[in-house]
């Protein structure tokens, strides 16, 4: 008896399964819970494996496993050549990344946050975005600029700016802003495979959030087309359009309002440039009301652009009320928690704006 | 060198006739740099420079015809008229860059790609005495040295950054030393053989895996900074004349070849006649070729992309963009 028990114990892991009562064989669920961080990590891992021209560079991406651990494990697997730690030289290393893309590689250039991309913005716009046009098609720049964008928690003014509007202003760039794990995975793979410069705006507060991912979305070739939005929730009374973290807030607001009989249609933009205006128009022509929600500042922002586009298109005649924008407060981000909380759109702000728009 | 000289002088003429517009930064006086460098590297190597780029565009393989047509903004230009003077490209030639200093990290990136791909190629990354004070250049030096990128950094020191002489711009005018931990050599940029030999040395250095190297080419531009600069408010006509008579790169090489019986006066005359004709024909083409069609306006936004709509100046104007 003692010997046989020892044998079992030596078998290690198998012990537990042996001692478990015999029951049904349960297969792993097709859908799994994956955090946004892991989705990004897996996407990069798979693309690095698929194409040896792909490489990652940025501050702390290699030996530190990434400032936010998004590139965890990649340096160990791929080594110094493919995962490159840079000195703190944004303008320099961004230029180097763009140059390497011009000469045949497919770099992923990480900004620790997009706030630091301002140091390098000339390389993103003038060297990357405009080159294919200036060269009349002679010179491509297949590069992805990625990193956390927008507000975080308690990091104050210089570390909390949203750059969606700034980058989306420029022709020659594609700008995407994923919300959940599926968005992160599919859009990052699409961005890496795209032969053009793509600005990939992540969100630090979303990194640790887990989402269910379908079996289809876990396939190695799963990509999401850049330029198509997704309807996350169907509704008839009002259209909510958002991107990144605010999509979650919109869904929360929709859940609250559903109890009051107000059904919101929530659109997850996924891409800021090119923007899927058609999806918004189709929805507005059904609901007759539109509320845009973003974390960035109001002036010259994503919501402003949506307003302008709706006015110019067929959906304008279907509006029963002017478009409403819910945005971050038009101030540099304060530090104190109470102030910070009141600087970004909260669920109650979204609900308030919806009710105002619906006049209820 | 003679072709570049004639081409630049023709561009000067066309600019004054308002057939070329916008920016035009001429290279005459500095021909030995472009010619000498190209003689020491292969077309499979890479090169990138700033906006005074017509000479390099030629040495990297683009015809005078395509260069001039690009300057006049015609569809036969190397960039179909969409780039202009500062944005001309060719295989392994990355322009033509308008933002001072930005081309230096780009060049180091090209060198990184060479090392990554293991193809034994190098990149020559040029900048001027004015750009030498750009922060991003020092960031680039650091990374190039750290990662041993096969990059030759070349400072074309023509003594003036636009209207500012080197003494007024730089605390240290020893540009070949500014790479600090990167070895640097100072070269007579008016002597094409010096440039060639120095570049050969530099290229060997890079190819042998020793990392980057810096070359300062001491040269001179006869024209002002650009066509809108007469070039005599910050320097004297005597100085320009002095350089022309003492150190002209074409004259110096010609004299050397003649005195060593490597060529005859007649051969030079023949060459010059042929070059003048080539440049004249190119100019004729550049003046007579059609401008790019309006249908091309929105093309080349994205590569390998399905066609997309681009907003025109108003909401009823939807233009088409194809890759």
XYZ file of C-alpha atoms in Angstrom:
683
model
C 0.000 0.000 0.000
C 2.716 2.450 1.061
C 4.834 1.662 -2.002
C 1.977 2.081 -4.398
C 1.079 5.421 -2.802
C 4.706 6.519 -3.173
C 4.541 5.530 -6.821
C 1.496 7.671 -7.264
C 3.116 10.602 -5.502
C 6.293 10.292 -7.575
C 4.137 10.497 -10.655
C 3.639 14.091 -9.649
C 0.946 15.899 -11.586
C -0.790 12.722 -12.539
C -1.623 12.022 -8.904
C -4.487 14.447 -8.782
C -6.156 13.171 -11.915
C -5.838 9.607 -10.698
C -7.402 10.382 -7.350
C -10.251 12.369 -8.894
C -13.462 10.373 -9.034
C -14.158 9.031 -12.447
C -16.548 11.317 -14.168
C -17.346 12.679 -17.611
C -14.478 13.712 -19.803
C -14.757 17.476 -20.054
C -13.077 19.134 -23.024
C -11.589 22.624 -22.688
C -14.138 25.331 -23.543
C -13.693 26.771 -27.006
C -13.796 30.284 -25.581
C -11.175 31.350 -23.046
C -10.626 34.344 -20.800
C -7.693 36.395 -22.043
C -6.451 39.725 -20.749
C -5.766 42.529 -23.213
C -2.094 42.318 -22.220
C -1.899 38.635 -23.058
C -3.778 39.150 -26.285
C -1.212 41.754 -27.370
C 1.633 39.529 -26.226
C 0.332 36.525 -28.136
C -0.317 38.575 -31.236
C 3.255 39.869 -31.270
C 4.647 36.424 -30.504
C 2.779 34.883 -33.412
C 3.714 37.631 -35.857
C 7.379 37.468 -34.806
C 7.278 33.765 -35.497
C 5.456 34.132 -38.784
C 7.714 36.742 -40.400
C 11.378 37.080 -39.536
C 11.437 40.671 -40.726
C 9.216 41.652 -37.787
C 11.052 42.946 -34.734
C 10.180 44.963 -31.625
C 12.120 47.939 -30.299
C 11.539 50.389 -27.498
C 12.485 51.191 -23.931
C 12.521 48.212 -21.554
C 10.830 45.910 -24.064
C 13.454 43.179 -23.835
C 15.110 42.341 -20.538
C 12.526 44.142 -18.403
C 9.728 42.254 -20.219
C 8.109 45.568 -21.105
C 7.307 48.536 -18.892
C 3.747 47.212 -18.645
C 4.789 43.601 -19.269
C 3.147 43.541 -22.668
C 6.279 42.011 -24.211
C 6.834 39.524 -21.409
C 8.763 36.444 -22.487
C 9.496 37.665 -25.988
C 13.160 38.509 -25.444
C 13.758 35.165 -23.830
C 12.255 33.462 -26.850
C 13.600 35.607 -29.683
C 16.772 37.205 -28.352
C 18.604 40.480 -28.854
C 18.227 40.673 -32.604
C 14.411 40.631 -32.654
C 13.604 42.311 -29.319
C 15.697 45.449 -28.911
C 16.092 47.554 -25.777
C 16.743 51.170 -26.722
C 18.270 54.019 -24.751
C 15.906 56.849 -23.816
C 16.056 58.474 -27.244
C 12.586 58.599 -28.728
C 13.394 60.781 -31.694
C 16.503 58.753 -32.466
C 15.062 55.276 -32.128
C 11.830 56.150 -33.886
C 13.880 57.449 -36.804
C 15.951 54.288 -36.738
C 12.784 52.189 -36.727
C 11.342 54.108 -39.690
C 14.627 53.832 -41.598
C 14.732 50.087 -41.029
C 11.175 49.821 -42.343
C 12.241 51.684 -45.486
C 15.041 49.173 -45.969
C 12.895 46.042 -45.737
C 12.200 45.241 -42.104
C 8.815 45.379 -40.332
C 9.438 47.077 -36.998
C 7.068 47.402 -34.067
C 8.136 50.648 -32.410
C 6.924 50.869 -28.840
C 6.449 54.167 -27.033
C 6.357 53.655 -23.306
C 3.360 55.924 -23.471
C 2.199 57.971 -26.407
C 3.009 61.098 -24.431
C 6.657 60.393 -25.258
C 5.820 60.007 -28.912
C 5.633 63.786 -29.062
C 9.424 63.774 -28.897
C 9.434 61.687 -32.042
C 6.310 62.925 -33.782
C 8.278 64.397 -36.682
C 9.557 60.939 -37.573
C 6.041 59.481 -37.365
C 4.457 62.141 -39.552
C 7.154 63.479 -41.863
C 9.311 60.388 -42.272
C 6.734 57.617 -41.999
C 3.278 58.876 -42.932
C 4.116 61.096 -45.881
C 6.835 59.101 -47.607
C 4.740 56.780 -49.759
C 2.946 59.802 -51.192
C 6.053 61.986 -51.643
C 7.791 59.166 -53.461
C 4.689 58.476 -55.596
C 4.681 54.878 -54.467
C 8.413 54.145 -54.683
C 9.038 53.860 -50.951
C 6.868 51.946 -48.464
C 7.094 52.235 -44.686
C 5.602 49.117 -43.057
C 5.796 50.071 -39.387
C 3.608 49.868 -36.279
C 3.865 52.488 -33.547
C 2.244 51.142 -30.407
C 1.915 51.899 -26.723
C -0.519 53.042 -24.049
C -2.510 56.174 -24.875
C -4.821 58.439 -22.921
C -5.479 58.648 -19.219
C -4.275 56.162 -16.665
C -4.652 56.476 -12.880
C -2.850 59.141 -10.904
C -0.131 59.802 -13.442
C -1.070 63.472 -13.839
C -0.992 65.893 -16.735
C 2.147 65.001 -18.676
C 1.350 61.306 -18.783
C -2.351 61.315 -19.526
C -2.925 62.842 -22.948
C -4.963 61.141 -25.657
C -3.344 61.376 -29.090
C -6.115 59.827 -31.178
C -7.124 63.164 -32.706
C -3.557 64.316 -33.316
C -2.515 61.246 -35.297
C -5.880 60.675 -36.952
C -5.590 64.152 -38.438
C -2.801 63.040 -40.778
C -3.175 61.421 -44.176
C -0.817 58.530 -44.726
C -1.332 57.084 -41.240
C -3.753 54.450 -40.093
C -4.853 54.876 -36.488
C -6.512 52.124 -34.500
C -7.773 52.039 -30.932
C -8.732 48.591 -29.602
C -11.054 48.108 -26.655
C -11.125 44.435 -25.673
C -8.809 41.453 -26.025
C -10.237 40.395 -29.370
C -9.764 43.921 -30.744
C -6.221 44.002 -29.399
C -5.271 40.706 -30.966
C -6.961 41.109 -34.318
C -6.016 44.735 -34.858
C -2.387 44.270 -33.843
C -1.967 41.367 -36.222
C -3.613 43.387 -38.966
C -1.395 46.371 -38.174
C 1.801 44.320 -38.294
C 0.785 42.748 -41.601
C -0.168 46.135 -43.079
C 2.418 47.652 -45.402
C 1.700 51.146 -44.097
C 2.482 53.089 -40.918
C -0.111 52.216 -38.259
C -0.511 54.022 -34.942
C -1.821 51.492 -32.432
C -3.324 53.184 -29.367
C -3.563 50.906 -26.352
C -4.866 51.754 -22.902
C -2.941 51.003 -19.733
C -6.030 50.495 -17.590
C -7.297 47.859 -20.012
C -4.150 45.726 -19.985
C -5.242 43.671 -17.000
C -8.877 43.284 -18.004
C -9.877 39.821 -19.172
C -12.388 39.116 -21.906
C -13.804 35.967 -23.341
C -12.254 35.182 -26.685
C -13.955 32.951 -29.212
C -12.154 29.995 -30.751
C -12.111 31.756 -34.082
C -10.351 34.764 -32.605
C -7.603 32.561 -31.216
C -6.515 31.329 -34.620
C -3.046 32.364 -35.772
C -4.407 34.138 -38.801
C -7.182 36.018 -37.043
C -7.096 39.654 -38.096
C -9.636 42.427 -37.818
C -9.919 44.686 -40.873
C -8.643 48.164 -40.190
C -11.416 50.661 -40.924
C -14.421 48.618 -39.753
C -16.309 49.331 -36.556
C -18.160 46.733 -34.494
C -21.634 46.914 -33.035
C -21.140 45.682 -29.503
C -24.759 46.037 -28.496
C -27.882 46.462 -30.572
C -30.499 49.066 -29.668
C -33.187 51.248 -31.166
C -33.288 54.456 -29.196
C -29.839 56.019 -29.318
C -26.469 55.337 -30.941
C -23.392 55.522 -28.745
C -20.062 55.717 -30.578
C -16.829 55.254 -28.694
C -13.311 53.844 -28.816
C -10.930 52.179 -26.385
C -11.799 52.069 -22.701
C -14.901 54.228 -23.013
C -16.600 51.462 -24.974
C -16.848 49.580 -21.704
C -18.346 52.633 -20.008
C -20.911 52.897 -22.812
C -21.923 49.284 -22.337
C -22.274 49.863 -18.601
C -24.410 52.936 -19.204
C -26.495 50.940 -21.669
C -27.089 48.234 -19.059
C -28.336 50.801 -16.558
C -30.594 52.506 -19.105
C -32.013 49.211 -20.325
C -33.705 48.900 -16.966
C -35.479 52.164 -17.716
C -36.560 50.940 -21.114
C -33.955 52.882 -23.096
C -32.119 50.622 -25.544
C -28.728 51.902 -26.628
C -26.828 50.744 -29.688
C -23.142 50.751 -28.806
C -20.607 51.058 -31.613
C -16.962 50.244 -30.952
C -15.057 52.286 -33.555
C -11.926 50.085 -33.431
C -10.352 52.307 -36.111
C -10.103 56.066 -35.828
C -8.536 56.494 -39.249
C -9.981 55.379 -41.554
C -13.199 55.734 -39.589
C -16.205 53.544 -40.360
C -18.674 56.385 -40.817
C -21.081 54.167 -42.686
C -21.735 52.015 -39.631
C -22.469 55.119 -37.599
C -24.787 56.498 -40.279
C -26.687 53.229 -40.631
C -27.202 53.146 -36.891
C -28.266 56.795 -36.637
C -30.761 56.320 -39.428
C -32.322 53.678 -37.175
C -32.102 55.355 -33.780
C -32.282 59.065 -34.738
C -29.997 60.010 -31.859
C -26.220 60.069 -31.546
C -23.899 60.454 -28.575
C -20.133 60.194 -28.985
C -17.974 59.222 -26.014
C -14.196 59.604 -25.767
C -11.522 60.126 -23.154
C -9.707 62.841 -25.085
C -10.258 66.600 -24.965
C -13.302 68.030 -26.726
C -11.784 70.596 -29.056
C -10.870 69.273 -32.501
C -11.384 65.718 -31.259
C -12.754 62.395 -32.420
C -16.299 63.396 -31.465
C -15.945 66.675 -33.341
C -15.019 64.785 -36.469
C -17.977 62.430 -36.081
C -20.321 65.418 -35.719
C -18.950 66.984 -38.886
C -19.171 63.755 -40.851
C -22.762 63.095 -39.751
C -23.773 66.575 -40.814
C -22.292 65.987 -44.248
C -23.966 62.659 -44.854
C -27.412 61.094 -45.247
C -27.872 60.490 -41.513
C -28.287 64.199 -40.717
C -31.880 64.203 -41.877
C -32.656 61.364 -39.505
C -31.454 63.152 -36.375
C -34.164 64.130 -33.926
C -31.655 66.069 -31.854
C -28.172 67.507 -32.338
C -25.283 65.112 -31.832
C -23.920 65.142 -28.285
C -20.276 64.693 -27.386
C -19.106 63.276 -24.078
C -15.397 63.941 -23.631
C -12.641 64.443 -21.126
C -12.734 67.826 -19.391
C -10.855 70.536 -21.307
C -7.996 70.794 -18.808
C -4.594 69.223 -18.195
C -5.151 66.085 -16.119
C -4.973 66.800 -12.372
C -3.434 64.428 -9.880
C -5.785 64.256 -6.835
C -8.146 61.317 -7.213
C -11.308 63.334 -6.774
C -10.146 65.777 -9.445
C -8.953 63.085 -11.814
C -12.220 61.155 -11.495
C -14.065 64.305 -12.482
C -11.803 64.963 -15.474
C -12.860 61.903 -17.442
C -16.290 60.785 -18.665
C -18.011 58.671 -16.038
C -20.967 56.391 -16.590
C -23.264 58.943 -14.990
C -22.057 61.560 -17.497
C -22.855 59.266 -20.381
C -26.304 58.497 -18.962
C -26.966 62.197 -18.390
C -25.983 63.077 -21.947
C -28.115 60.286 -23.407
C -31.152 61.429 -21.469
C -30.558 65.033 -22.547
C -30.297 63.948 -26.143
C -33.463 61.893 -25.874
C -35.107 64.681 -23.963
C -36.233 62.377 -21.147
C 30.781 65.775 -61.490
C 30.461 67.717 -64.700
C 26.969 66.372 -65.274
C 25.890 67.427 -61.802
C 27.448 70.850 -62.313
C 25.672 71.431 -65.623
C 22.417 70.071 -64.233
C 22.488 72.395 -61.236
C 23.313 75.419 -63.376
C 20.437 74.552 -65.661
C 18.160 74.275 -62.639
C 19.305 77.741 -61.585
C 18.312 79.044 -65.008
C 14.904 77.361 -64.956
C 14.222 78.591 -61.450
C 14.932 82.183 -62.483
C 12.527 81.676 -65.368
C 9.980 80.520 -62.788
C 9.694 77.106 -64.421
C 10.957 75.526 -61.203
C 9.191 76.708 -58.048
C 9.338 76.312 -54.301
C 12.543 75.065 -52.762
C 15.669 74.527 -54.817
C 18.940 73.894 -52.978
C 21.799 73.668 -55.439
C 24.850 71.513 -55.099
C 27.391 73.161 -57.402
C 30.773 73.325 -55.705
C 30.174 70.168 -53.716
C 30.250 67.689 -56.592
C 33.363 65.923 -55.348
C 31.474 64.699 -52.305
C 28.715 62.909 -54.166
C 31.002 61.607 -56.899
C 33.749 60.512 -54.535
C 31.415 58.678 -52.181
C 29.637 56.846 -54.955
C 32.954 55.766 -56.452
C 33.839 54.027 -53.211
C 30.584 52.188 -52.541
C 28.326 49.886 -54.526
C 24.854 50.563 -55.823
C 23.765 47.774 -53.495
C 24.882 49.912 -50.568
C 22.514 52.529 -49.242
C 22.581 56.303 -49.034
C 20.420 59.004 -47.525
C 20.891 62.733 -47.446
C 19.064 65.986 -46.658
C 17.536 68.484 -49.060
C 20.593 69.430 -51.125
C 20.039 66.164 -52.873
C 20.111 66.552 -56.659
C 23.739 65.455 -56.925
C 23.152 62.282 -54.924
C 19.946 61.518 -56.791
C 22.058 61.448 -59.938
C 24.964 59.436 -58.541
C 22.503 56.926 -57.138
C 21.180 56.202 -60.589
C 18.345 58.562 -61.480
C 18.655 60.184 -64.912
C 19.079 63.930 -65.370
C 15.817 63.836 -67.300
C 13.840 62.370 -64.403
C 15.465 64.751 -61.933
C 14.714 67.847 -63.961
C 11.152 66.732 -64.673
C 10.645 66.260 -60.957
C 11.947 69.791 -60.352
C 9.482 71.160 -62.862
C 6.699 69.077 -61.352
C 5.879 66.925 -64.359
C 4.580 63.392 -64.505
C 7.841 62.150 -65.981
C 9.653 63.134 -62.801
C 11.163 60.417 -60.643
C 8.386 60.913 -58.080
C 5.768 61.635 -60.745
C 5.885 65.300 -59.792
C 4.553 64.677 -56.303
C 7.795 65.084 -54.393
C 9.743 67.975 -55.874
C 13.325 69.006 -55.225
C 13.610 67.546 -51.755
C 11.812 64.246 -52.226
C 13.430 62.146 -54.911
C 14.021 58.436 -54.394
C 15.718 55.488 -56.057
C 16.522 51.897 -55.070
C 18.749 52.104 -51.996
C 18.484 55.900 -52.031
C 16.118 57.232 -49.418
C 15.944 60.856 -50.543
C 15.935 63.832 -50.303
C 14.617 64.762 -46.794
C 13.168 68.114 -45.844
C 13.438 68.077 -42.059
C 16.959 69.018 -40.992
C 18.652 66.136 -39.247
C 15.763 63.659 -39.495
C 17.569 61.707 -42.200
C 20.402 60.724 -39.860
C 18.419 58.344 -37.634
C 16.698 57.062 -40.772
C 20.106 56.232 -42.231
C 21.122 54.416 -39.068
C 17.885 52.475 -39.338
C 18.771 51.447 -42.861
C 22.135 50.309 -41.514
C 20.345 48.327 -38.833
C 18.355 46.589 -41.538
C 21.612 45.752 -43.349
C 23.099 44.198 -40.247
C 19.817 42.437 -39.400
C 19.626 40.925 -42.856
C 23.316 40.027 -42.810
C 23.890 41.292 -46.334
C 27.269 43.020 -45.887
C 25.822 46.292 -47.119
C 26.417 49.657 -45.486
C 24.528 52.924 -45.303
C 25.986 56.380 -45.901
C 24.018 58.914 -43.868
C 24.746 62.547 -44.763
C 24.047 65.810 -43.000
C 25.358 69.367 -43.060
C 27.268 71.579 -40.667
C 23.962 73.155 -39.639
C 22.291 69.842 -38.921
C 25.334 68.697 -36.946
C 23.865 70.396 -33.881
C 20.585 68.465 -33.995
C 19.932 66.404 -30.862
C 18.616 63.435 -32.795
C 22.004 63.072 -34.454
C 23.664 62.525 -31.094
C 20.949 60.071 -30.123
C 21.732 58.270 -33.341
C 25.487 58.270 -32.711
C 24.867 56.620 -29.371
C 22.706 53.836 -30.742
C 24.831 53.290 -33.835
C 27.930 52.852 -31.692
C 26.123 50.732 -29.098
C 24.760 48.351 -31.704
C 27.743 48.617 -34.095
C 25.592 49.647 -37.017
C 27.383 49.642 -40.409
C 26.776 53.328 -40.973
C 29.103 55.998 -42.359
C 27.991 59.343 -40.975
C 29.096 62.100 -43.310
C 29.076 65.755 -42.364
C 29.222 67.896 -45.512
C 30.688 71.009 -43.977
C 30.195 73.801 -46.491
C 30.926 76.419 -43.834
C 27.427 77.877 -43.684
C 24.159 76.604 -42.303
C 21.847 78.775 -44.410
C 23.096 82.247 -43.409
C 24.951 81.228 -40.282
C 28.656 80.523 -40.444
C 29.987 77.531 -38.550
C 31.709 79.743 -35.959
C 28.361 81.310 -35.075
C 26.495 78.008 -34.815
C 28.811 75.497 -33.196
C 30.794 75.591 -29.988
C 33.099 73.086 -31.671
C 33.606 73.263 -35.419
C 35.626 70.056 -35.449
C 32.670 68.194 -36.886
C 34.666 65.008 -37.351
C 35.169 64.897 -33.577
C 31.543 65.444 -32.679
C 30.872 61.719 -32.822
C 32.819 61.501 -29.562
C 33.222 57.736 -29.170
C 32.788 57.217 -32.923
C 36.097 57.514 -34.814
C 36.149 60.480 -37.166
C 38.204 61.632 -40.121
C 38.430 65.031 -41.724
C 38.609 65.006 -45.506
C 39.238 67.573 -48.218
C 35.793 67.517 -49.777
C 36.908 69.451 -52.859
C 39.252 66.670 -53.945
C 37.262 63.798 -55.378
C 40.124 61.322 -54.996
C 40.463 62.181 -51.299
C 36.761 61.661 -50.830
C 36.880 58.360 -52.664
C 39.800 56.989 -50.702
C 38.432 58.160 -47.375
C 35.072 56.594 -48.165
C 36.752 53.328 -49.118
C 38.483 53.322 -45.762
C 35.251 54.134 -43.959
C 33.306 51.487 -45.855
C 35.884 48.823 -44.995
C 35.671 49.877 -41.377
C 31.927 49.380 -41.345
C 31.913 46.185 -43.335
C 34.430 44.588 -41.009
C 31.918 44.903 -38.193
C 33.725 47.638 -36.300
C 30.622 49.790 -36.142
C 29.959 53.318 -37.379
C 32.480 55.919 -38.473
C 32.232 59.638 -39.106
C 33.661 61.597 -42.038
C 33.725 65.371 -42.225
C 33.992 66.544 -45.826
C 35.215 70.121 -45.988
C 33.491 71.537 -49.020
C 31.865 74.698 -50.368
C 28.701 75.692 -52.161
C 28.844 78.387 -54.822
C 25.150 79.192 -54.692
C 23.348 80.558 -51.679
C 21.526 78.220 -49.325
C 18.618 78.030 -51.760
C 17.461 79.924 -54.814
C 15.901 82.569 -52.618
C 19.267 83.322 -51.031
C 21.752 85.362 -53.098
C 24.434 84.000 -50.799
C 26.427 87.196 -50.431
C 24.982 88.798 -47.328
C 26.865 86.513 -44.973
C 29.986 85.892 -47.065
C 32.004 87.923 -49.517
C 32.076 87.561 -53.271
C 35.840 87.417 -52.933
C 35.593 84.315 -50.802
C 33.377 82.582 -53.348
C 35.685 83.616 -56.165
C 38.720 82.421 -54.224
C 37.277 78.935 -53.839
C 36.232 78.813 -57.479
C 39.689 79.638 -58.727
C 41.730 77.655 -56.207
C 39.682 74.604 -55.259
C 37.041 73.875 -57.844
C 36.632 70.083 -57.740
C 36.094 69.630 -61.455
C 38.967 71.902 -62.429
C 41.294 70.173 -59.980
C 40.580 66.705 -61.280
C 40.784 67.853 -64.890
C 44.158 69.466 -64.317
C 45.433 66.398 -62.571
C 44.352 64.133 -65.387
C 45.797 66.433 -68.036
C 49.143 66.826 -66.343
C 49.386 63.070 -65.909
C 48.412 62.421 -69.512
C 45.364 60.469 -68.506
C 43.148 62.378 -70.910
C 43.450 65.070 -73.543
C 41.894 68.509 -73.792
C 39.834 67.302 -76.711
C 38.431 64.402 -74.774
C 37.265 66.769 -72.073
C 35.739 69.042 -74.700
C 33.866 66.097 -76.162
C 32.640 65.009 -72.766
C 31.472 68.506 -71.931
C 29.619 68.814 -75.233
C 27.866 65.510 -74.693
C 26.932 66.480 -71.149
C 25.617 69.865 -72.217
C 23.444 68.132 -74.750
C 22.181 65.599 -72.228
C 21.260 68.377 -69.816
C 19.665 70.464 -72.563
C 17.529 67.548 -73.701
C 16.568 66.824 -70.130
C 15.545 70.441 -69.633
C 13.504 70.369 -72.834
C 11.714 67.288 -71.592
C 11.217 68.846 -68.180
C 9.616 71.889 -69.754
C 7.457 70.090 -72.250
C 6.288 67.057 -70.319
C 2.742 67.097 -68.996
C 1.899 67.859 -65.419
C 0.590 64.923 -63.408
C -3.090 64.214 -64.154
C -5.601 65.332 -61.529
C -6.679 61.708 -61.164
C -3.301 61.119 -59.528
C -3.953 63.672 -56.785
C -5.035 61.261 -54.088
C -3.099 58.183 -55.159
C -0.190 56.715 -53.218
C -1.600 57.377 -49.758
C -1.346 53.727 -48.755
C 0.589 50.814 -50.202
C -1.073 47.543 -51.162
C -4.459 48.808 -50.063
C -7.866 48.486 -51.668
C -9.003 51.771 -53.255
C -10.373 54.297 -50.813
C -12.343 57.526 -50.921
C -10.668 60.786 -50.015
C -12.592 63.883 -49.086
C -12.040 66.745 -51.503
C -12.205 70.377 -50.513
C -15.896 70.020 -49.751
C -18.295 67.254 -48.781
C -19.641 66.760 -52.285
C -16.196 66.171 -53.647
C -15.210 62.559 -53.157
C -11.911 61.668 -54.769
C -10.463 58.240 -55.422
C -7.201 56.956 -54.014
C -5.539 53.842 -55.335
C -2.272 52.373 -54.226
